[in-house]
Tab-separated table of C-alpha atoms in Angstrom:
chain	number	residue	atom	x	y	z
A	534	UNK	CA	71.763	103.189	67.961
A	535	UNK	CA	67.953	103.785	68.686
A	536	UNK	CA	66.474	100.724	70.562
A	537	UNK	CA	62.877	100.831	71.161
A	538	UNK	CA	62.188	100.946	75.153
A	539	UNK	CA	60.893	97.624	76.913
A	540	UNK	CA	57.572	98.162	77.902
A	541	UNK	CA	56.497	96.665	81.820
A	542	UNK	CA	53.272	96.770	83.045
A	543	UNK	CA	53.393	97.616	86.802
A	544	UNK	CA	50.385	95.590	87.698
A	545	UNK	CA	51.939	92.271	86.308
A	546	UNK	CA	51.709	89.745	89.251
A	547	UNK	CA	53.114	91.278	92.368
A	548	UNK	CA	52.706	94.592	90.976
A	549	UNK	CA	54.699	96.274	93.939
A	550	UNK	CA	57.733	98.325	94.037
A	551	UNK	CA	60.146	95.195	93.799
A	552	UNK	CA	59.198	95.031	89.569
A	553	UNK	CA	60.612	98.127	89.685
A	554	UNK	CA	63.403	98.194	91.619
A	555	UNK	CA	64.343	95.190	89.767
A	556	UNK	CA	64.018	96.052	86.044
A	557	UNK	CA	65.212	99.689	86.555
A	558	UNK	CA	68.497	97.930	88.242
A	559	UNK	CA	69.164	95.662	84.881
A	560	UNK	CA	68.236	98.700	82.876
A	561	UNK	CA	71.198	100.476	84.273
A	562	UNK	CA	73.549	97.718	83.570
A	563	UNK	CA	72.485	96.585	80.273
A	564	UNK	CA	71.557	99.956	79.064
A	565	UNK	CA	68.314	98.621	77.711
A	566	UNK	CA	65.433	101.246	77.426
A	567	UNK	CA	62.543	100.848	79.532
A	568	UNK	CA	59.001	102.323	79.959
A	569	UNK	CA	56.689	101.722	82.923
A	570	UNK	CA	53.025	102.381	82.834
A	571	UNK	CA	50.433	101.621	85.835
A	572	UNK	CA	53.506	101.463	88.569
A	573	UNK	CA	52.113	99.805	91.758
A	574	UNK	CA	48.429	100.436	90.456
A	575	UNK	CA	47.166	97.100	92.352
A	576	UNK	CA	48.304	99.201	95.793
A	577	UNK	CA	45.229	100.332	97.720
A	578	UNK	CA	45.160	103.762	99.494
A	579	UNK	CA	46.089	103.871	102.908
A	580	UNK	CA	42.900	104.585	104.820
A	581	UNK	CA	41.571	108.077	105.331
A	582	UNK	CA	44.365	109.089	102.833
A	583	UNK	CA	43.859	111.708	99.881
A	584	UNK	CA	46.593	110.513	98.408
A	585	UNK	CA	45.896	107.967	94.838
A	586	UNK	CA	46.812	104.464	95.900
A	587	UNK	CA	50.072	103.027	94.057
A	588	UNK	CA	52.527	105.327	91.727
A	589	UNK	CA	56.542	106.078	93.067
A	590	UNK	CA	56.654	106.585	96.580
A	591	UNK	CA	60.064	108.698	97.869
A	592	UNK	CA	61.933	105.354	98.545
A	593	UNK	CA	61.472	104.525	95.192
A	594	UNK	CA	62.284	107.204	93.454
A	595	UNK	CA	65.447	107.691	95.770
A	596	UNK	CA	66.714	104.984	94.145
A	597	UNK	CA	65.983	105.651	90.617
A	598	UNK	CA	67.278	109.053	90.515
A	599	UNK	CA	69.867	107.745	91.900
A	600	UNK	CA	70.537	105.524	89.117
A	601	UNK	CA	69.613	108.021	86.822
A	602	UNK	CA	72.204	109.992	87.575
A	603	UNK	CA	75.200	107.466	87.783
A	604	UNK	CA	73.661	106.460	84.183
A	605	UNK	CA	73.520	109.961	83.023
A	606	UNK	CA	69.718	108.259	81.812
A	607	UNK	CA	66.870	110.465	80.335
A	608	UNK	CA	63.586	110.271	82.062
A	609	UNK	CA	59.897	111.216	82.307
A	610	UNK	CA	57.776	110.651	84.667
A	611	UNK	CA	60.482	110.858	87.763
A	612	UNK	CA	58.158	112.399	90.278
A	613	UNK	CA	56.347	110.945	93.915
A	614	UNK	CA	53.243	109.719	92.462
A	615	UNK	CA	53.817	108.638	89.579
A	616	UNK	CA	52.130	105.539	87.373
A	617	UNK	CA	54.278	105.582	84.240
A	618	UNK	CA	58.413	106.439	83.887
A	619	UNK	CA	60.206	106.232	81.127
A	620	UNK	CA	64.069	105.416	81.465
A	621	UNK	CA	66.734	105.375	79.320
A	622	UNK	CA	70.508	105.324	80.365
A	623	UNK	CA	73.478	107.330	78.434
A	624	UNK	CA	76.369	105.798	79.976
A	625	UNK	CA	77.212	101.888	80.083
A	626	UNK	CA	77.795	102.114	83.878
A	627	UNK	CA	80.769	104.941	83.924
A	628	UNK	CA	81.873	106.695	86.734
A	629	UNK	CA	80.255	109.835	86.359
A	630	UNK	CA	81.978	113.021	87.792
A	631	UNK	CA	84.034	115.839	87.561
A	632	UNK	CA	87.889	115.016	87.530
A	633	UNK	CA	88.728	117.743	90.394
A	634	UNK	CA	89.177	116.280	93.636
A	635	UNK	CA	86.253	116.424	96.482
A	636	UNK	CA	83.259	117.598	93.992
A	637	UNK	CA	80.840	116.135	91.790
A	638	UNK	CA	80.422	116.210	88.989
A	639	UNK	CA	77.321	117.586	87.007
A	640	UNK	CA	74.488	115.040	87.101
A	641	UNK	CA	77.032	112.664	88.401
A	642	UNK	CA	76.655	110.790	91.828
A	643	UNK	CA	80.532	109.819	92.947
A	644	UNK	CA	83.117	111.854	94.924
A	645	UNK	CA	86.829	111.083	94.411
A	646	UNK	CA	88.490	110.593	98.099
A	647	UNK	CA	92.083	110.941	97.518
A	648	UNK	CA	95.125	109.287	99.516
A	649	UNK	CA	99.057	108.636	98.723
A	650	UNK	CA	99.426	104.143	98.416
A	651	UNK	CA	103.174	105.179	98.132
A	652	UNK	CA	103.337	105.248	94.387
A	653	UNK	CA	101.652	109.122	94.705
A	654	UNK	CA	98.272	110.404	94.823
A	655	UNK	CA	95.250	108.779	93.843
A	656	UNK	CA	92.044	107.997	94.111
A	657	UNK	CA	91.430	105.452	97.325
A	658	UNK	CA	87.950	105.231	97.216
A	659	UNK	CA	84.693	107.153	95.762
A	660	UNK	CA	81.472	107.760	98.011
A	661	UNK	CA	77.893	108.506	96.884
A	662	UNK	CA	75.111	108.787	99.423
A	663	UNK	CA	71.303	108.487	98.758
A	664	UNK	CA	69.209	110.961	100.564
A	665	UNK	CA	65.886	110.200	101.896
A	666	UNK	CA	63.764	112.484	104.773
A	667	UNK	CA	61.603	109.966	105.610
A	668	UNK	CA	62.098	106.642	107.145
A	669	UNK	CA	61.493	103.969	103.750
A	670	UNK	CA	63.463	100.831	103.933
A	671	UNK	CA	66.938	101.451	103.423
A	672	UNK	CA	67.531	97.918	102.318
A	673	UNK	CA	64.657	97.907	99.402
A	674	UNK	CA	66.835	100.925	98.007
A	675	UNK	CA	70.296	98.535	98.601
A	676	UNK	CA	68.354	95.941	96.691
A	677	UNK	CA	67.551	98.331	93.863
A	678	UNK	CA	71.246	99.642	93.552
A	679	UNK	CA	73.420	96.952	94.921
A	680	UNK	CA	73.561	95.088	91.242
A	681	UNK	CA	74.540	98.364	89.994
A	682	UNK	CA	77.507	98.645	92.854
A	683	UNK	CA	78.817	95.243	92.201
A	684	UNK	CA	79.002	94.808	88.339
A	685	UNK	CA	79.337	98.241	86.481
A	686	UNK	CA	83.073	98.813	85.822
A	687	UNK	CA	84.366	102.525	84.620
A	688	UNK	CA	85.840	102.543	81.298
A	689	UNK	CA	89.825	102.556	80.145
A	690	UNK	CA	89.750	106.708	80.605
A	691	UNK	CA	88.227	106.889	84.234
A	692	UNK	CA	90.435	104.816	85.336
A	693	UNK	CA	93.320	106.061	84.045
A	694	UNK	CA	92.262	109.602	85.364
A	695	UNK	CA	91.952	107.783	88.746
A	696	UNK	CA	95.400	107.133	88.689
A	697	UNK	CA	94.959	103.000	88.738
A	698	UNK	CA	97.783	101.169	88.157
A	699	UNK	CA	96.335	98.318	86.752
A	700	UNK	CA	93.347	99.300	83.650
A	701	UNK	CA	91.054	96.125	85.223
A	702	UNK	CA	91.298	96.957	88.725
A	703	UNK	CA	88.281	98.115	90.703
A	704	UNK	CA	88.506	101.536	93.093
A	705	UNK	CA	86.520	100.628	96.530
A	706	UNK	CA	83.482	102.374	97.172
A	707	UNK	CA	81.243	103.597	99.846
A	708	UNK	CA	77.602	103.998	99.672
A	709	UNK	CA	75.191	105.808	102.586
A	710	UNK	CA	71.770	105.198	102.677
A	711	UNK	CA	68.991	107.492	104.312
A	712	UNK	CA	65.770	106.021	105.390
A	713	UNK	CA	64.339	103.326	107.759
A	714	UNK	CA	66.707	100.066	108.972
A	715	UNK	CA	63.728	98.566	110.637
A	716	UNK	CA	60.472	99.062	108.484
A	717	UNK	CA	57.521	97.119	108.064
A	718	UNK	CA	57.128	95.050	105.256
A	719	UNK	CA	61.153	95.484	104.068
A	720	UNK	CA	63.860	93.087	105.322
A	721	UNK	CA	65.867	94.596	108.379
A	722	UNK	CA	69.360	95.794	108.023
A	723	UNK	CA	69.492	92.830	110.915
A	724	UNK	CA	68.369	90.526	108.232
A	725	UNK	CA	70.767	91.661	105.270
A	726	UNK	CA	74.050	91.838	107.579
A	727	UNK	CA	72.977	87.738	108.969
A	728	UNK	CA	71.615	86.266	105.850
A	729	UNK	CA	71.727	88.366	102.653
A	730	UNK	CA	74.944	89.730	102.530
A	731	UNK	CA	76.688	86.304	104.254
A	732	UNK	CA	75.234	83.958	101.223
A	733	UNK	CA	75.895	86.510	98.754
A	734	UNK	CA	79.682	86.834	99.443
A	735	UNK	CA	80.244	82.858	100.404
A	736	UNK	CA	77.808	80.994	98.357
A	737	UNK	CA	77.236	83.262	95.078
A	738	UNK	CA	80.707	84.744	95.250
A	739	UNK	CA	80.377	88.232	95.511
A	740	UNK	CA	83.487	90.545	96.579
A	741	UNK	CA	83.067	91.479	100.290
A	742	UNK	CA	80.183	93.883	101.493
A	743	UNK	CA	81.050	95.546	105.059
A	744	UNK	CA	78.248	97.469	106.537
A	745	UNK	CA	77.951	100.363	109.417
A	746	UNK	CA	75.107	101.169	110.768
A	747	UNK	CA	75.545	105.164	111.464
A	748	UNK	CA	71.856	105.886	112.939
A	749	UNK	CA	68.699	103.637	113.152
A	750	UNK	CA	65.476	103.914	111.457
A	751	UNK	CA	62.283	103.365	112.404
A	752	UNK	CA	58.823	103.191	110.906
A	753	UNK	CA	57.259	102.349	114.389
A	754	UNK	CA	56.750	104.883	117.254
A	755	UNK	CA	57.578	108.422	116.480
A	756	UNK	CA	59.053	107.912	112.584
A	757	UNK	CA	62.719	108.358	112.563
A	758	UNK	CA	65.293	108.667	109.515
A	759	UNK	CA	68.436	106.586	110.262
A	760	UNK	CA	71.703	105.832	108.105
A	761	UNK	CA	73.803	102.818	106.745
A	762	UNK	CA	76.978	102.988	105.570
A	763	UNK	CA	77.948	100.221	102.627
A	764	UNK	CA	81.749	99.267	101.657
A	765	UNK	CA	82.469	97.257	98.789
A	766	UNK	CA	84.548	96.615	95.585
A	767	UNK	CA	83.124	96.012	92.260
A	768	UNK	CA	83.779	92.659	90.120
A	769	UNK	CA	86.995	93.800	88.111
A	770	UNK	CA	86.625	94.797	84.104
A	771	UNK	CA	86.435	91.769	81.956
A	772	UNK	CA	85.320	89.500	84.361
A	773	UNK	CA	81.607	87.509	85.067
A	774	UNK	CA	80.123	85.883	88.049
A	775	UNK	CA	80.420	82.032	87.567
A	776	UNK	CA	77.340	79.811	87.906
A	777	UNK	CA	76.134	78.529	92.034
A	778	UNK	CA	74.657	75.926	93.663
A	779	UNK	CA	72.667	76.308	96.554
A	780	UNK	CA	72.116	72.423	97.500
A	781	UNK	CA	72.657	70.281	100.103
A	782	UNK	CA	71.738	72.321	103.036
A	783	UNK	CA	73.829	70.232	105.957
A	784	UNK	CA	72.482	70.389	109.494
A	785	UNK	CA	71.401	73.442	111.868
A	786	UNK	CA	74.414	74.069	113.625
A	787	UNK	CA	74.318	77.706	115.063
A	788	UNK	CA	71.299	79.613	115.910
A	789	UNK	CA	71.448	83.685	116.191
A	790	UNK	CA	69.203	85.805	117.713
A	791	UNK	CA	69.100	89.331	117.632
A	792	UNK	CA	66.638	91.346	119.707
A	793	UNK	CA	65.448	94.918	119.973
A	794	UNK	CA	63.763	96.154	122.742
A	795	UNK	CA	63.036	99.430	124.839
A	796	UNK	CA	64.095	97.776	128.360
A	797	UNK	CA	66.045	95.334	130.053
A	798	UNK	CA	63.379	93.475	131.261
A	799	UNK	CA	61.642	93.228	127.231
A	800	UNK	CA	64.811	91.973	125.956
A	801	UNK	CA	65.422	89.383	128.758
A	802	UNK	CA	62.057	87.521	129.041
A	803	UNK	CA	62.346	87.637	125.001
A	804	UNK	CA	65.630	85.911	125.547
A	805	UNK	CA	64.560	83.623	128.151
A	806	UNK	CA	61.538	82.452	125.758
A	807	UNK	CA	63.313	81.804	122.409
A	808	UNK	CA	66.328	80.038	124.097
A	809	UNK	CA	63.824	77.642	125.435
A	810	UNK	CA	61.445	77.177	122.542
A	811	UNK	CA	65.367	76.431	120.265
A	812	UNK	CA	66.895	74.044	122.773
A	813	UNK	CA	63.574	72.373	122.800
A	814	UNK	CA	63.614	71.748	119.355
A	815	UNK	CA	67.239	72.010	118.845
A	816	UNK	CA	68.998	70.745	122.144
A	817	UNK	CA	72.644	70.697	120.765
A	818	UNK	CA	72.747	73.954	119.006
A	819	UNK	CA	74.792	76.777	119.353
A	820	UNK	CA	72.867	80.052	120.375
A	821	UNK	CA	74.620	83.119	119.938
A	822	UNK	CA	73.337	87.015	120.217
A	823	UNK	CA	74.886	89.685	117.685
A	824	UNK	CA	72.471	92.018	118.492
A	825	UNK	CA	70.923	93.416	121.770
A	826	UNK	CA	69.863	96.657	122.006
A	827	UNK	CA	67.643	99.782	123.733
A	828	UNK	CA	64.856	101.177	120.940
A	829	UNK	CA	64.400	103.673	123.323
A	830	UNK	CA	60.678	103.366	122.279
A	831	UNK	CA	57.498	101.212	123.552
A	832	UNK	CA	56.384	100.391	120.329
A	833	UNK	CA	59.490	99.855	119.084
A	834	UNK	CA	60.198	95.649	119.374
A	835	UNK	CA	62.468	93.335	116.451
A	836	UNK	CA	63.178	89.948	116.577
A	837	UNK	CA	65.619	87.852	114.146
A	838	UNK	CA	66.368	84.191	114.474
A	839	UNK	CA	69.077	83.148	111.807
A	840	UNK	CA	69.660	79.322	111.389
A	841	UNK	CA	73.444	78.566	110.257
A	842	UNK	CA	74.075	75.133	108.680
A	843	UNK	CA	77.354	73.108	108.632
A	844	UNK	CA	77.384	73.318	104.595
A	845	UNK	CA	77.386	77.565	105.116
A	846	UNK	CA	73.538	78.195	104.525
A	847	UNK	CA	71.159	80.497	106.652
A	848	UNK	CA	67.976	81.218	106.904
A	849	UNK	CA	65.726	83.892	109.217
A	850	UNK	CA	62.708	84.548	110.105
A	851	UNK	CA	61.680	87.441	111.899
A	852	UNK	CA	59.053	90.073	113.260
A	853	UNK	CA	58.634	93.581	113.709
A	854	UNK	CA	55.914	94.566	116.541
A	855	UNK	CA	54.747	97.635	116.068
A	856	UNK	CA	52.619	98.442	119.385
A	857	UNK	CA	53.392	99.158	123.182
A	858	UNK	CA	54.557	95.531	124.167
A	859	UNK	CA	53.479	93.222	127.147
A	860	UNK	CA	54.426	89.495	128.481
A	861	UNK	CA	51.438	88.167	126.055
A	862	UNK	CA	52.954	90.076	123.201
A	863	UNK	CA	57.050	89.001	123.842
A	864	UNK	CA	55.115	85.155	124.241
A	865	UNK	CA	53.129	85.879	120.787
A	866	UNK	CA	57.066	87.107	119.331
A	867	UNK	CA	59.111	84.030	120.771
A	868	UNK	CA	56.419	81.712	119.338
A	869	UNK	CA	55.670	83.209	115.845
A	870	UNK	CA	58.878	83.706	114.773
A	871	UNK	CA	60.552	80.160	116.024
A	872	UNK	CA	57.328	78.376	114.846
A	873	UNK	CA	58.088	79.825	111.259
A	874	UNK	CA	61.624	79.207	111.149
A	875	UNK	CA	61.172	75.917	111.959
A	876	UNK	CA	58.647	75.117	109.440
A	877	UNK	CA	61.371	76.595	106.686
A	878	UNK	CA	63.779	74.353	108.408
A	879	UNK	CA	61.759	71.506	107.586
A	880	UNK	CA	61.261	71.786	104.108
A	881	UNK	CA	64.742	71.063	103.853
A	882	UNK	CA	66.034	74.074	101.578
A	883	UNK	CA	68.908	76.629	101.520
A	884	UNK	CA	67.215	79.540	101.493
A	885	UNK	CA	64.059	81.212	103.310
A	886	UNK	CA	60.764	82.378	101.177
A	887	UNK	CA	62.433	86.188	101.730
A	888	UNK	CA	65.700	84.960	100.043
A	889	UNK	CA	64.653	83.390	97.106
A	890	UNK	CA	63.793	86.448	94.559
A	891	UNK	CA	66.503	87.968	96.261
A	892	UNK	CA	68.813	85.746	93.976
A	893	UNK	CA	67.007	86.043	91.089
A	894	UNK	CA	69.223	88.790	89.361
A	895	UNK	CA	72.594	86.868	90.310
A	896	UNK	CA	71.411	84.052	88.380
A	897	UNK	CA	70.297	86.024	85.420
A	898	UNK	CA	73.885	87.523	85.421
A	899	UNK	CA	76.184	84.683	86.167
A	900	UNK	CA	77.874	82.200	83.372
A	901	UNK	CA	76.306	79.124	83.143
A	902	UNK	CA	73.507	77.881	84.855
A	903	UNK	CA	72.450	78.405	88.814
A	904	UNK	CA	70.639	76.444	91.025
A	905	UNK	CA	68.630	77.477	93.823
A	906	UNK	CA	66.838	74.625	96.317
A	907	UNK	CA	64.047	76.148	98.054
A	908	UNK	CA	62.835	73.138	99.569
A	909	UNK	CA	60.416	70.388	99.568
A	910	UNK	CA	56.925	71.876	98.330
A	911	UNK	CA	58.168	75.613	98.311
A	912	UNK	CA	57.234	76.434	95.238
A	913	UNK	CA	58.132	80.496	93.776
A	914	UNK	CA	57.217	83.133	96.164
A	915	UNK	CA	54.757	85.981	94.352
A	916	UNK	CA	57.810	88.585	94.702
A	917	UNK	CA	60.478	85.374	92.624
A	918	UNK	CA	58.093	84.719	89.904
A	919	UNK	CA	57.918	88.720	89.359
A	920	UNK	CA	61.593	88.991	89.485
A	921	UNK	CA	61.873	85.985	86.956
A	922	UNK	CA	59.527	87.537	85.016
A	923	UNK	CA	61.231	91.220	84.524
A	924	UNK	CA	64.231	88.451	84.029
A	925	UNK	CA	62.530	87.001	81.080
A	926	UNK	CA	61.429	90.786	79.647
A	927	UNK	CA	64.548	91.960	79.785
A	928	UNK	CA	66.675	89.546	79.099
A	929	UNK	CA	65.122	86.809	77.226
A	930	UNK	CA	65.865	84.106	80.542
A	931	UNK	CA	63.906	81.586	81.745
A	932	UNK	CA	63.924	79.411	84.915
A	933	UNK	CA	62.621	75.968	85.364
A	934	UNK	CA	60.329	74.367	87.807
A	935	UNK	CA	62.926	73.708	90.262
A	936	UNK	CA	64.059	76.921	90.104
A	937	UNK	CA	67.374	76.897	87.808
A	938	UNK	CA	68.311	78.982	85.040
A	939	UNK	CA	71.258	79.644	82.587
A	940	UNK	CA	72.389	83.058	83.277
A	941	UNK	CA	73.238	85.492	80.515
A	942	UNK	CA	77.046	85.484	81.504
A	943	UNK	CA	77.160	89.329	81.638
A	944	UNK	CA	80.905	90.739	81.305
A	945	UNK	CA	82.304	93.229	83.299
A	946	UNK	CA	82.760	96.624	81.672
A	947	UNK	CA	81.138	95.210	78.239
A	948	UNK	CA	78.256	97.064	76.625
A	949	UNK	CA	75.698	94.224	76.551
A	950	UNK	CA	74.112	96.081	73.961
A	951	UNK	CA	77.239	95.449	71.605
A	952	UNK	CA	77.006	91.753	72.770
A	953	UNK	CA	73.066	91.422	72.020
A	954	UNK	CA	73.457	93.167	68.635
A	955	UNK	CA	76.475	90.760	67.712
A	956	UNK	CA	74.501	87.919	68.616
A	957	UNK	CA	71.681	89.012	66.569
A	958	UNK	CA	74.123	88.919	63.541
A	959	UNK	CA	75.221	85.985	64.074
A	960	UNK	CA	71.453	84.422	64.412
A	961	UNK	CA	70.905	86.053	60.822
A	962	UNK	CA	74.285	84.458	58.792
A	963	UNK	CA	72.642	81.187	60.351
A	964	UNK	CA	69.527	81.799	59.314
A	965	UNK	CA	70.593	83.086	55.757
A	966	UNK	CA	73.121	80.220	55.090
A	967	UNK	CA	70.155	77.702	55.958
A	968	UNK	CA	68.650	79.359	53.367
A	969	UNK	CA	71.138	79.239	50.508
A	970	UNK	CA	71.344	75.706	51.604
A	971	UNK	CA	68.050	74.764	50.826
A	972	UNK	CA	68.317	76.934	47.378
């Protein structure tokens, strides 16, 4: 069946990387057709660059080949650079690879890892890794793929060929990403382990997401390429994500802060100066540390306060310094990113501004309709309404003004195609029995 491709303008209202990573990511599930022209044309050059401002940088198109190949898709336009791409996926989210153990397949992105579960040998597991040499955000190219991860499902013949004992089960799998954990302008892989990946599993229902980081990033200091290692088990065949609520946030309860610095002394007076400015504000609060730890580089400083509520919610704020730091500069730290978490505290919502388009593609895929309080006066971030927009493109949704909408209720190891073209029958014995009707 030839379906003419969806056509996205890459300038439309962000006009960054996130329309994208976004559209390309429903593309793969839904198998819908899509062409790109202008891709990030709104960037500007970076200055004294020769290089054209917007087109796919190598973090983006890391995670569309990537894609590509575990969609088997046809495309043009796949090069660093590039304004327009045209992509169109083969496979309805199939396991793509050869059947002999250890080795891929041709054009396909898994590897089998075998093991004996007492019942003989089968497949345990399958690993992929995305390969970057340079240190973009590691968790932009999770955010492009991670969809993917969670809701494809391989059809009745892989799995049988895997050696599952039950047709809707799902085979674990394991993910490495190349690139930077701590980049400017991306969240942290502090930030998706503390907020992202905690609301996605408790409050949208997601199966479990278990994260290693092998090697750090950085886009500060002398550029390094780092590593993160992602566990997880698909949705099983035949089954959709049911419609969430994100109300009623419930009171701060916990605060954690996670700070990374290139000395002792950084990381202490940091310490010293966000404990104070929380109990201040919060004098009955919990404050806990996941993360301390040596940079091993001057201009090398993160900070991540993460506010946990009794009803489950959190919400961070952060900041990445990016120069040689001094006791001014760990002041001007403590005090930005408190002051801003606090002011998302008090709009009263139960998610941050960084969260909310985050959740725009689990709405668009659940059953029924899901609600998402941002707060008092928050109204859609630039980077939501162009997620709800590729939304609407793609699949027809729409969200209201508080920031609800009635997913599309997408089914596990269906071809949505099948569904959209059934549907579309349907709408035409309506239409043509209204019309014999009126006759």
């Amino acid at each position: 069946m030839h379906i003419k491709p969806i056509t996205l303008d890459g300038r439309t209202l962000e006009g960054g990387g996130q329309l994208l990573r976004l559209a390309i990511s429903l593309s793969a599930l839904t198998h819908l057709p899509l062409s790109f022209f202008s891709i990030r044309a709104n960037r500007a050059p970076r200055k004294a660059s020769a290089q054209p401002a917007g087109g796919l940088k190598a973090a983006h198109l890391a995670a569309v080949e990537w894609l590509a190949g575990a969609t088997q898709a046809e495309t043009e336009g796949m090069v660093k650079g590039s304004q327009k791409l045209e992509f169109r996926p083969l496979r309805r989210g199939e396991f793509v690879a050869e059947k002999k153990k250890g080795k891929e397949g041709k054009g396909g992105v898994w590897r089998d890892v075998y093991g004996d579960d007492g019942k003989g040998e089968r497949v345990v597991r399958r690993e992929t890794e995305i390969v970057l040499d340079s240190p973009g955000s590691i968790c932009l190219i999770l955010q492009a793929v991670l969809p993917y991860l969670l809701f494809h499902a391989p059809n009745t013949e892989e799995s049988s060929s895997a050696g599952a004992a039950n047709m809707n089960s799902s085979i674990p799998l394991r993910i490495t990403i190349n690139g930077g954990t701590n980049v400017s302008k991306s969240p942290s892989i502090e930030y998706i382990e503390q907020v992202l990946i905690p609301l996605l599993v408790s409050k949208v229902g997601v199966p479990p997401i278990t994260t290693r980081i092998v090697k750090r990033g950085w886009s500060s200091g002398r550029a390094d390429v780092g590593a993160v290692q992602f566990d997880l088990t698909p949705f099983p065949s035949g089954s959709k994500l049911p419609e969430f609520h994100f109300t009623e946030r419930g009171e701060v309860t916990k605060m954690h802060v996670s700070i990374l610095a290139s000395d002792a002394t950084a990381r202490n007076t940091l310490r010293k100066k966000v404990v104070e400015k929380l109990l201040d504000r919060y004098p009955d609060v919990e404050i806990v540390f996941p993360v301390e730890e040596d940079t091993k580089n001057g201009a090398r400083l993160y900070l991540l306060v993460v506010a946990e509520t009794s009803n489950g919610y959190r919400l961070g704020r952060d900041c990445l310094w990016e120069r040689k730091s001094n006791a001014s500069m760990l002041e001007t730290v403590a005090h930005t990113v408190t002051r801003d978490l606090e002011a998302e505290l008090q709009r009263g919502g139960c998610v941050d501004e960084y969260m909310q388009d985050q959740l725009v593609v689990f709405q668009a895929l659940a059953q029924g309709r899901s609600v998402v309080d941002s707060g008092e006066d928050m109204h859609a971030t630039l980077h939501t309404k162009t997620a709800r927009w590729v939304v609407e493109q793609l699949l027809g949704l729409g969200f209201d003004e508080g920031g609800s909408c009635s997913g599309c209720g997408f089914e596990i190891g269906k071809n949505f195609l099948d569904r959209e073209k059934a549907e579309r029958a349907v709408e035409e014995s309506v239409e043509e029995l209204g019309r014999l009707e009126i006759a």
